[in-house]
């Protein structure tokens, strides 16, 4: 990738896309092409094709997606499969037709079987049944991986797939119904502290384990792989460490400085029991996560002061 190459970051306003743009800008890239979702609906094939024909990007980071936490995935099942399939199919096909030099597709750790051995190795893909709460999303993401591989095999396209673990960072979603656990708990503990509430209600048992990666680390890894990795298949991106959700809750409670109790809403799902990434492939290639979870949570919390709900 050269500094003058034209780069399209799809989803540049989202948590992942905006982190990729920050990283590229810090590395001296400035020839970007962006479209907001109101300017370009990525689910519309003709519009996506017209955009690629006009702009002819050299490199594409495919970070646009319909995303959300466990409840959003489970509730908006049709939107999670339809939107994600359309977005990735349209962009990948248009990238091939318009001779994009390289494309990086972002998937998710939920593509692995629900009860797979841990840590999750890349070759566990399609070896068992998926977690039901996010099966539509996972199926769409698996289709994206297989599209990149198929376009590489048939047309020689240099399209790569990366699978991030659970992410957090600036520009996250703090809507309590649709967000992921980490931003949800930051908000819940902060509001409980402000209103002097005696308890915070978290979802599920707190027993499932999750791995959390700061999105600036993810962006760094994506940049590294865009420059160095040119293979079919997928690469996990994570820290290689996970914690039970209840411990995450205690950590956030401590960062926020809330002193009440934690209680459980057992009507909400736990989801997959564990999804720890095996990151040996990425580490062997020469990349390692740097931001410690508690430091990352602290910096995210410090950055929230301007938010309307804060
Ligand atoms: O982050 P989360 O929504 O997504 O939930 P997943 C992780 C765990 O935290 C679950 C629990 O066991 C939740 O029950 N949890 C506790 C909470 N309190 C809360 C809360 O207030 N809000 C939320 N959201 N969770 C998603 C997938 O799964 O992760 C997607 O559905 C995707 O497909 C994404 O892979 C990264 O890790 O369970």
mmCIF file of C-alpha atoms and ligand atoms in Angstrom:
data_model
loop_
_atom_site.group_PDB
_atom_site.id
_atom_site.type_symbol
_atom_site.label_atom_id
_atom_site.label_comp_id
_atom_site.label_asym_id
_atom_site.label_seq_id
_atom_site.Cartn_x
_atom_site.Cartn_y
_atom_site.Cartn_z
ATOM 1 C CA UNK A 1 0.000 0.000 0.000
ATOM 2 C CA UNK A 2 1.425 3.397 -1.026
ATOM 3 C CA UNK A 3 0.617 6.681 0.661
ATOM 4 C CA UNK A 4 -1.094 7.980 -2.504
ATOM 5 C CA UNK A 5 -3.294 4.917 -3.075
ATOM 6 C CA UNK A 6 -7.013 5.592 -2.885
ATOM 7 C CA UNK A 7 -8.518 3.865 0.126
ATOM 8 C CA UNK A 8 -12.203 3.164 0.683
ATOM 9 C CA UNK A 9 -13.117 2.459 4.292
ATOM 10 C CA UNK A 10 -16.688 1.136 4.210
ATOM 11 C CA UNK A 11 -18.338 1.976 7.525
ATOM 12 C CA UNK A 12 -15.972 4.867 8.316
ATOM 13 C CA UNK A 13 -18.273 6.348 10.954
ATOM 14 C CA UNK A 14 -18.621 3.139 12.957
ATOM 15 C CA UNK A 15 -16.393 2.069 15.839
ATOM 16 C CA UNK A 16 -14.194 -0.158 13.645
ATOM 17 C CA UNK A 17 -14.129 1.969 10.493
ATOM 18 C CA UNK A 18 -13.322 5.163 12.390
ATOM 19 C CA UNK A 19 -10.455 3.422 14.209
ATOM 20 C CA UNK A 20 -9.053 2.211 10.864
ATOM 21 C CA UNK A 21 -9.234 5.769 9.480
ATOM 22 C CA UNK A 22 -7.428 7.146 12.593
ATOM 23 C CA UNK A 23 -4.707 4.526 12.151
ATOM 24 C CA UNK A 24 -4.252 5.201 8.417
ATOM 25 C CA UNK A 25 -4.149 8.967 8.984
ATOM 26 C CA UNK A 26 -1.532 8.491 11.694
ATOM 27 C CA UNK A 27 0.517 6.488 9.157
ATOM 28 C CA UNK A 28 0.347 9.370 6.657
ATOM 29 C CA UNK A 29 -2.431 8.219 4.285
ATOM 30 C CA UNK A 30 -4.744 10.942 3.059
ATOM 31 C CA UNK A 31 -6.358 9.758 -0.179
ATOM 32 C CA UNK A 32 -9.614 8.402 1.222
ATOM 33 C CA UNK A 33 -13.033 7.924 -0.232
ATOM 34 C CA UNK A 34 -15.967 7.748 2.174
ATOM 35 C CA UNK A 35 -19.753 7.544 1.903
ATOM 36 C CA UNK A 36 -22.174 7.783 4.802
ATOM 37 C CA UNK A 37 -25.085 5.342 4.831
ATOM 38 C CA UNK A 38 -27.475 8.107 3.765
ATOM 39 C CA UNK A 39 -25.227 8.927 0.777
ATOM 40 C CA UNK A 40 -24.830 5.291 -0.292
ATOM 41 C CA UNK A 41 -27.013 2.385 0.802
ATOM 42 C CA UNK A 42 -24.584 -0.526 0.586
ATOM 43 C CA UNK A 43 -27.477 -2.986 0.312
ATOM 44 C CA UNK A 44 -28.270 -1.670 -3.181
ATOM 45 C CA UNK A 45 -26.189 -3.407 -5.817
ATOM 46 C CA UNK A 46 -26.584 -0.839 -8.620
ATOM 47 C CA UNK A 47 -25.623 2.027 -6.290
ATOM 48 C CA UNK A 48 -22.551 0.194 -4.979
ATOM 49 C CA UNK A 49 -21.464 -0.653 -8.532
ATOM 50 C CA UNK A 50 -21.884 2.961 -9.666
ATOM 51 C CA UNK A 51 -19.851 4.147 -6.668
ATOM 52 C CA UNK A 52 -16.966 1.763 -7.437
ATOM 53 C CA UNK A 53 -17.008 2.646 -11.139
ATOM 54 C CA UNK A 54 -16.782 6.343 -10.330
ATOM 55 C CA UNK A 55 -14.291 6.228 -7.486
ATOM 56 C CA UNK A 56 -12.098 3.222 -8.447
ATOM 57 C CA UNK A 57 -10.531 2.693 -5.010
ATOM 58 C CA UNK A 58 -7.192 0.819 -4.841
ATOM 59 C CA UNK A 59 -7.715 -0.667 -1.365
ATOM 60 C CA UNK A 60 -10.892 -1.501 0.539
ATOM 61 C CA UNK A 61 -11.423 -2.058 4.271
ATOM 62 C CA UNK A 62 -14.866 -3.681 4.534
ATOM 63 C CA UNK A 63 -15.901 -2.528 8.016
ATOM 64 C CA UNK A 64 -19.528 -1.708 7.185
ATOM 65 C CA UNK A 65 -21.965 -4.084 8.845
ATOM 66 C CA UNK A 66 -25.150 -4.338 10.840
ATOM 67 C CA UNK A 67 -23.826 -5.134 14.325
ATOM 68 C CA UNK A 68 -25.080 -5.326 17.874
ATOM 69 C CA UNK A 69 -25.053 -7.208 21.137
ATOM 70 C CA UNK A 70 -26.668 -10.508 21.998
ATOM 71 C CA UNK A 71 -30.242 -9.162 22.220
ATOM 72 C CA UNK A 72 -30.052 -7.148 18.977
ATOM 73 C CA UNK A 73 -28.676 -10.205 17.139
ATOM 74 C CA UNK A 74 -31.438 -12.391 18.527
ATOM 75 C CA UNK A 75 -34.256 -9.878 17.906
ATOM 76 C CA UNK A 76 -33.440 -8.424 14.484
ATOM 77 C CA UNK A 77 -32.532 -11.773 12.941
ATOM 78 C CA UNK A 78 -33.760 -10.940 9.440
ATOM 79 C CA UNK A 79 -31.922 -7.614 9.324
ATOM 80 C CA UNK A 80 -28.704 -9.171 10.610
ATOM 81 C CA UNK A 81 -28.618 -11.758 7.845
ATOM 82 C CA UNK A 82 -30.036 -9.652 4.994
ATOM 83 C CA UNK A 83 -28.115 -6.412 5.559
ATOM 84 C CA UNK A 84 -24.799 -8.157 6.110
ATOM 85 C CA UNK A 85 -25.137 -10.511 3.133
ATOM 86 C CA UNK A 86 -26.099 -7.659 0.812
ATOM 87 C CA UNK A 87 -23.358 -5.295 2.012
ATOM 88 C CA UNK A 88 -20.550 -7.830 1.657
ATOM 89 C CA UNK A 89 -21.829 -9.370 -1.604
ATOM 90 C CA UNK A 90 -22.183 -5.976 -3.257
ATOM 91 C CA UNK A 91 -18.816 -4.642 -2.122
ATOM 92 C CA UNK A 92 -16.803 -7.815 -2.804
ATOM 93 C CA UNK A 93 -18.279 -8.241 -6.285
ATOM 94 C CA UNK A 94 -17.805 -4.550 -7.159
ATOM 95 C CA UNK A 95 -14.218 -4.709 -5.842
ATOM 96 C CA UNK A 96 -13.499 -7.594 -8.237
ATOM 97 C CA UNK A 97 -15.162 -5.872 -11.206
ATOM 98 C CA UNK A 98 -13.251 -2.658 -10.577
ATOM 99 C CA UNK A 99 -9.847 -4.284 -10.026
ATOM 100 C CA UNK A 100 -9.350 -3.345 -6.377
ATOM 101 C CA UNK A 101 -5.750 -4.281 -5.479
ATOM 102 C CA UNK A 102 -6.636 -5.675 -2.085
ATOM 103 C CA UNK A 103 -9.681 -5.947 0.167
ATOM 104 C CA UNK A 104 -9.832 -6.740 3.875
ATOM 105 C CA UNK A 105 -13.100 -8.225 5.123
ATOM 106 C CA UNK A 106 -13.963 -8.051 8.823
ATOM 107 C CA UNK A 107 -15.873 -10.974 10.326
ATOM 108 C CA UNK A 108 -16.439 -11.929 13.943
ATOM 109 C CA UNK A 109 -15.524 -14.641 16.462
ATOM 110 C CA UNK A 110 -19.162 -15.808 16.452
ATOM 111 C CA UNK A 111 -18.495 -17.614 13.151
ATOM 112 C CA UNK A 112 -17.039 -20.504 15.203
ATOM 113 C CA UNK A 113 -19.171 -23.397 16.483
ATOM 114 C CA UNK A 114 -20.858 -22.757 19.841
ATOM 115 C CA UNK A 115 -19.163 -25.683 21.563
ATOM 116 C CA UNK A 116 -15.818 -25.657 19.757
ATOM 117 C CA UNK A 117 -12.631 -26.467 21.661
ATOM 118 C CA UNK A 118 -10.921 -23.427 23.159
ATOM 119 C CA UNK A 119 -8.946 -21.476 22.164
ATOM 120 C CA UNK A 120 -10.663 -21.124 18.787
ATOM 121 C CA UNK A 121 -8.360 -21.969 15.926
ATOM 122 C CA UNK A 122 -8.997 -20.744 12.405
ATOM 123 C CA UNK A 123 -9.486 -24.315 11.159
ATOM 124 C CA UNK A 124 -12.509 -24.860 13.483
ATOM 125 C CA UNK A 125 -14.655 -22.933 10.987
ATOM 126 C CA UNK A 126 -17.657 -25.034 9.870
ATOM 127 C CA UNK A 127 -16.920 -27.947 12.197
ATOM 128 C CA UNK A 128 -20.111 -27.686 14.290
ATOM 129 C CA UNK A 129 -23.405 -25.951 15.062
ATOM 130 C CA UNK A 130 -23.476 -22.199 15.696
ATOM 131 C CA UNK A 131 -24.730 -20.312 18.764
ATOM 132 C CA UNK A 132 -28.435 -19.768 18.035
ATOM 133 C CA UNK A 133 -28.721 -16.151 19.300
ATOM 134 C CA UNK A 134 -26.379 -14.922 16.577
ATOM 135 C CA UNK A 135 -26.703 -17.586 13.893
ATOM 136 C CA UNK A 136 -28.048 -15.198 11.189
ATOM 137 C CA UNK A 137 -25.123 -12.801 11.718
ATOM 138 C CA UNK A 138 -22.601 -15.646 11.826
ATOM 139 C CA UNK A 139 -23.959 -17.211 8.622
ATOM 140 C CA UNK A 140 -23.620 -13.857 6.834
ATOM 141 C CA UNK A 141 -20.045 -13.445 8.077
ATOM 142 C CA UNK A 142 -19.138 -17.007 7.053
ATOM 143 C CA UNK A 143 -20.528 -16.204 3.589
ATOM 144 C CA UNK A 144 -18.215 -13.183 3.464
ATOM 145 C CA UNK A 145 -15.160 -15.310 4.233
ATOM 146 C CA UNK A 146 -16.163 -17.844 1.594
ATOM 147 C CA UNK A 147 -16.781 -15.078 -0.963
ATOM 148 C CA UNK A 148 -13.268 -13.698 -0.443
ATOM 149 C CA UNK A 149 -11.840 -17.197 -0.908
ATOM 150 C CA UNK A 150 -13.985 -17.908 -3.972
ATOM 151 C CA UNK A 151 -13.004 -14.633 -5.673
ATOM 152 C CA UNK A 152 -9.360 -15.388 -4.897
ATOM 153 C CA UNK A 153 -9.662 -18.935 -6.312
ATOM 154 C CA UNK A 154 -11.632 -18.092 -9.460
ATOM 155 C CA UNK A 155 -10.427 -14.577 -10.278
ATOM 156 C CA UNK A 156 -7.115 -14.233 -8.427
ATOM 157 C CA UNK A 157 -8.366 -11.362 -6.225
ATOM 158 C CA UNK A 158 -6.247 -10.527 -3.181
ATOM 159 C CA UNK A 159 -9.159 -10.474 -0.726
ATOM 160 C CA UNK A 160 -8.391 -11.403 2.898
ATOM 161 C CA UNK A 161 -10.603 -12.106 5.926
ATOM 162 C CA UNK A 162 -9.914 -11.251 9.559
ATOM 163 C CA UNK A 163 -11.935 -12.357 12.590
ATOM 164 C CA UNK A 164 -11.862 -9.945 15.515
ATOM 165 C CA UNK A 165 -12.891 -10.993 18.994
ATOM 166 C CA UNK A 166 -15.372 -8.798 20.980
ATOM 167 C CA UNK A 167 -14.380 -5.164 20.470
ATOM 168 C CA UNK A 168 -14.718 -1.933 22.436
ATOM 169 C CA UNK A 169 -13.469 1.629 22.061
ATOM 170 C CA UNK A 170 -14.421 5.139 20.932
ATOM 171 C CA UNK A 171 -17.649 5.517 18.886
ATOM 172 C CA UNK A 172 -19.255 2.432 20.439
ATOM 173 C CA UNK A 173 -23.040 2.019 20.753
ATOM 174 C CA UNK A 174 -24.405 2.851 24.239
ATOM 175 C CA UNK A 175 -28.070 2.024 23.580
ATOM 176 C CA UNK A 176 -28.887 -0.410 26.379
ATOM 177 C CA UNK A 177 -31.111 -2.612 24.216
ATOM 178 C CA UNK A 178 -28.815 -3.055 21.233
ATOM 179 C CA UNK A 179 -25.258 -2.575 22.550
ATOM 180 C CA UNK A 180 -22.601 -5.077 23.542
ATOM 181 C CA UNK A 181 -21.895 -5.868 27.163
ATOM 182 C CA UNK A 182 -18.909 -3.587 27.766
ATOM 183 C CA UNK A 183 -20.479 -0.262 26.735
ATOM 184 C CA UNK A 184 -23.803 -1.333 28.318
ATOM 185 C CA UNK A 185 -22.153 -1.919 31.685
ATOM 186 C CA UNK A 186 -20.186 1.337 31.530
ATOM 187 C CA UNK A 187 -23.451 3.196 31.042
ATOM 188 C CA UNK A 188 -25.366 1.207 33.650
ATOM 189 C CA UNK A 189 -22.724 1.710 36.359
ATOM 190 C CA UNK A 190 -22.273 5.387 35.475
ATOM 191 C CA UNK A 191 -26.001 6.116 35.605
ATOM 192 C CA UNK A 192 -26.415 4.127 38.836
ATOM 193 C CA UNK A 193 -23.610 6.159 40.413
ATOM 194 C CA UNK A 194 -25.129 9.456 39.246
ATOM 195 C CA UNK A 195 -28.594 8.549 40.495
ATOM 196 C CA UNK A 196 -27.315 6.890 43.678
ATOM 197 C CA UNK A 197 -29.058 3.590 42.837
ATOM 198 C CA UNK A 198 -28.413 0.645 45.164
ATOM 199 C CA UNK A 199 -27.960 -1.974 42.417
ATOM 200 C CA UNK A 200 -27.092 -2.549 38.766
ATOM 201 C CA UNK A 201 -28.909 -5.253 36.819
ATOM 202 C CA UNK A 202 -26.698 -7.164 34.402
ATOM 203 C CA UNK A 203 -27.983 -9.718 31.906
ATOM 204 C CA UNK A 204 -27.546 -13.466 32.336
ATOM 205 C CA UNK A 205 -25.538 -15.379 34.898
ATOM 206 C CA UNK A 206 -22.222 -13.570 34.373
ATOM 207 C CA UNK A 207 -20.565 -16.958 33.871
ATOM 208 C CA UNK A 208 -19.831 -16.826 30.120
ATOM 209 C CA UNK A 209 -16.295 -15.814 29.292
ATOM 210 C CA UNK A 210 -15.389 -13.259 26.661
ATOM 211 C CA UNK A 211 -12.222 -11.760 25.230
ATOM 212 C CA UNK A 212 -12.112 -7.984 24.685
ATOM 213 C CA UNK A 213 -9.883 -6.129 22.243
ATOM 214 C CA UNK A 214 -9.543 -2.349 22.048
ATOM 215 C CA UNK A 215 -10.499 -1.156 18.579
ATOM 216 C CA UNK A 216 -7.212 0.788 18.239
ATOM 217 C CA UNK A 217 -5.390 -2.546 18.584
ATOM 218 C CA UNK A 218 -7.749 -4.025 15.998
ATOM 219 C CA UNK A 219 -7.047 -1.157 13.567
ATOM 220 C CA UNK A 220 -3.331 -1.641 14.078
ATOM 221 C CA UNK A 221 -3.683 -5.369 13.286
ATOM 222 C CA UNK A 222 -5.810 -4.677 10.189
ATOM 223 C CA UNK A 223 -3.192 -2.256 8.878
ATOM 224 C CA UNK A 224 -0.455 -4.810 9.582
ATOM 225 C CA UNK A 225 -2.371 -7.560 7.735
ATOM 226 C CA UNK A 226 -3.301 -5.300 4.834
ATOM 227 C CA UNK A 227 0.424 -4.740 4.311
ATOM 228 C CA UNK A 228 1.696 -8.271 4.932
ATOM 229 C CA UNK A 229 -0.939 -11.026 4.624
ATOM 230 C CA UNK A 230 -2.020 -12.441 1.266
ATOM 231 C CA UNK A 231 -3.563 -15.861 1.943
ATOM 232 C CA UNK A 232 -6.989 -17.497 1.676
ATOM 233 C CA UNK A 233 -8.841 -18.485 4.833
ATOM 234 C CA UNK A 234 -9.023 -16.285 7.907
ATOM 235 C CA UNK A 235 -6.877 -14.769 10.642
ATOM 236 C CA UNK A 236 -8.054 -14.325 14.244
ATOM 237 C CA UNK A 237 -7.421 -10.984 15.914
ATOM 238 C CA UNK A 238 -7.564 -10.882 19.696
ATOM 239 C CA UNK A 239 -5.585 -10.688 22.904
ATOM 240 C CA UNK A 240 -5.568 -14.433 23.654
ATOM 241 C CA UNK A 241 -6.997 -13.702 27.153
ATOM 242 C CA UNK A 242 -10.605 -13.882 28.310
ATOM 243 C CA UNK A 243 -12.532 -13.143 31.512
ATOM 244 C CA UNK A 244 -15.925 -14.104 32.950
ATOM 245 C CA UNK A 245 -18.567 -11.411 32.349
ATOM 246 C CA UNK A 246 -19.041 -11.002 36.111
ATOM 247 C CA UNK A 247 -15.344 -10.091 36.429
ATOM 248 C CA UNK A 248 -15.690 -7.626 33.581
ATOM 249 C CA UNK A 249 -18.624 -6.112 35.488
ATOM 250 C CA UNK A 250 -16.507 -5.780 38.659
ATOM 251 C CA UNK A 251 -13.684 -4.192 36.680
ATOM 252 C CA UNK A 252 -16.031 -1.611 35.113
ATOM 253 C CA UNK A 253 -17.699 -0.967 38.464
ATOM 254 C CA UNK A 254 -14.262 -0.190 39.902
ATOM 255 C CA UNK A 255 -13.243 2.087 36.994
ATOM 256 C CA UNK A 256 -16.525 4.009 37.269
ATOM 257 C CA UNK A 257 -16.321 4.149 41.061
ATOM 258 C CA UNK A 258 -19.780 2.716 41.770
ATOM 259 C CA UNK A 259 -20.311 1.203 45.201
ATOM 260 C CA UNK A 260 -23.675 -0.599 45.022
ATOM 261 C CA UNK A 261 -24.499 -4.229 44.247
ATOM 262 C CA UNK A 262 -24.613 -6.242 41.038
ATOM 263 C CA UNK A 263 -27.763 -8.300 40.360
ATOM 264 C CA UNK A 264 -28.716 -10.612 37.480
ATOM 265 C CA UNK A 265 -31.585 -10.564 34.967
ATOM 266 C CA UNK A 266 -31.847 -14.278 34.247
ATOM 267 C CA UNK A 267 -34.533 -13.752 31.604
ATOM 268 C CA UNK A 268 -31.750 -12.508 29.289
ATOM 269 C CA UNK A 269 -29.581 -15.026 27.402
ATOM 270 C CA UNK A 270 -25.994 -15.931 28.295
ATOM 271 C CA UNK A 271 -25.098 -16.770 24.709
ATOM 272 C CA UNK A 272 -22.112 -18.870 23.857
ATOM 273 C CA UNK A 273 -20.262 -20.093 26.982
ATOM 274 C CA UNK A 274 -16.818 -19.069 25.792
ATOM 275 C CA UNK A 275 -15.087 -17.785 22.664
ATOM 276 C CA UNK A 276 -11.404 -17.335 23.312
ATOM 277 C CA UNK A 277 -9.356 -16.747 20.184
ATOM 278 C CA UNK A 278 -6.229 -18.694 19.343
ATOM 279 C CA UNK A 279 -4.027 -15.836 18.168
ATOM 280 C CA UNK A 280 -0.906 -17.859 17.423
ATOM 281 C CA UNK A 281 -1.213 -17.399 13.645
ATOM 282 C CA UNK A 282 -1.210 -13.609 14.019
ATOM 283 C CA UNK A 283 1.516 -13.598 16.669
ATOM 284 C CA UNK A 284 3.736 -15.790 14.503
ATOM 285 C CA UNK A 285 3.223 -13.298 11.688
ATOM 286 C CA UNK A 286 4.584 -10.624 14.048
ATOM 287 C CA UNK A 287 1.624 -8.789 15.644
ATOM 288 C CA UNK A 288 0.497 -8.681 19.283
ATOM 289 C CA UNK A 289 -2.207 -6.695 21.126
ATOM 290 C CA UNK A 290 -0.882 -3.924 23.372
ATOM 291 C CA UNK A 291 -3.776 -2.288 25.244
ATOM 292 C CA UNK A 292 -4.574 -3.915 28.612
ATOM 293 C CA UNK A 293 -8.300 -4.292 29.269
ATOM 294 C CA UNK A 294 -8.502 -2.128 32.399
ATOM 295 C CA UNK A 295 -6.435 0.660 30.770
ATOM 296 C CA UNK A 296 -8.648 0.485 27.689
ATOM 297 C CA UNK A 297 -11.853 0.715 29.746
ATOM 298 C CA UNK A 298 -10.442 3.677 31.668
ATOM 299 C CA UNK A 299 -9.589 5.556 28.481
ATOM 300 C CA UNK A 300 -13.003 4.811 26.945
ATOM 301 C CA UNK A 301 -14.735 6.008 30.139
ATOM 302 C CA UNK A 302 -12.651 9.200 30.217
ATOM 303 C CA UNK A 303 -13.632 9.878 26.597
ATOM 304 C CA UNK A 304 -17.393 9.776 27.287
ATOM 305 C CA UNK A 305 -17.786 13.152 28.984
ATOM 306 C CA UNK A 306 -19.447 14.836 25.979
ATOM 307 C CA UNK A 307 -22.107 12.129 25.458
ATOM 308 C CA UNK A 308 -25.720 13.231 25.946
ATOM 309 C CA UNK A 309 -26.510 10.503 28.494
ATOM 310 C CA UNK A 310 -23.272 10.901 30.468
HETATM 311 O O1 LIG B 1 -21.596 -8.362 24.388
HETATM 312 P P1 LIG B 1 -22.749 -9.277 24.213
HETATM 313 O O2 LIG B 1 -24.063 -8.650 23.931
HETATM 314 O O3 LIG B 1 -22.446 -10.257 23.030
HETATM 315 O O4 LIG B 1 -22.937 -10.156 25.539
HETATM 316 P P2 LIG B 1 -21.930 -11.754 22.756
HETATM 317 C C1 LIG B 1 -21.895 -10.849 26.146
HETATM 318 C C2 LIG B 1 -22.353 -11.437 27.468
HETATM 319 O O5 LIG B 1 -22.587 -10.370 28.397
HETATM 320 C C3 LIG B 1 -23.660 -12.240 27.419
HETATM 321 C C4 LIG B 1 -23.820 -10.564 29.050
HETATM 322 O O6 LIG B 1 -23.530 -13.381 28.261
HETATM 323 C C5 LIG B 1 -24.675 -11.263 27.990
HETATM 324 O O7 LIG B 1 -25.811 -11.910 28.577
HETATM 325 N N1 LIG B 1 -24.334 -9.269 29.541
HETATM 326 C C6 LIG B 1 -24.470 -8.924 30.850
HETATM 327 C C7 LIG B 1 -24.790 -8.237 28.804
HETATM 328 N N2 LIG B 1 -25.028 -7.722 30.965
HETATM 329 C C8 LIG B 1 -25.232 -7.256 29.705
HETATM 330 C C9 LIG B 1 -25.787 -6.040 29.191
HETATM 331 O O8 LIG B 1 -26.207 -5.146 29.908
HETATM 332 N N3 LIG B 1 -25.801 -5.922 27.813
HETATM 333 C C10 LIG B 1 -25.332 -6.901 26.987
HETATM 334 N N4 LIG B 1 -25.361 -6.691 25.655
HETATM 335 N N5 LIG B 1 -24.833 -8.072 27.453
HETATM 336 C C11 LIG B 1 -22.386 -10.885 20.345
HETATM 337 C C12 LIG B 1 -22.939 -11.583 19.142
HETATM 338 O O9 LIG B 1 -22.386 -11.905 21.276
HETATM 339 O O10 LIG B 1 -21.048 -10.445 20.210
HETATM 340 C C13 LIG B 1 -22.486 -11.003 17.875
HETATM 341 O O11 LIG B 1 -24.340 -11.649 19.294
HETATM 342 C C14 LIG B 1 -21.035 -10.644 17.829
HETATM 343 O O12 LIG B 1 -22.798 -11.890 16.849
HETATM 344 C C15 LIG B 1 -20.637 -9.857 19.039
HETATM 345 O O13 LIG B 1 -20.214 -11.789 17.687
HETATM 346 C C16 LIG B 1 -19.156 -9.566 19.097
HETATM 347 O O14 LIG B 1 -20.452 -11.844 22.890
HETATM 348 O O15 LIG B 1 -22.703 -12.774 23.520
#
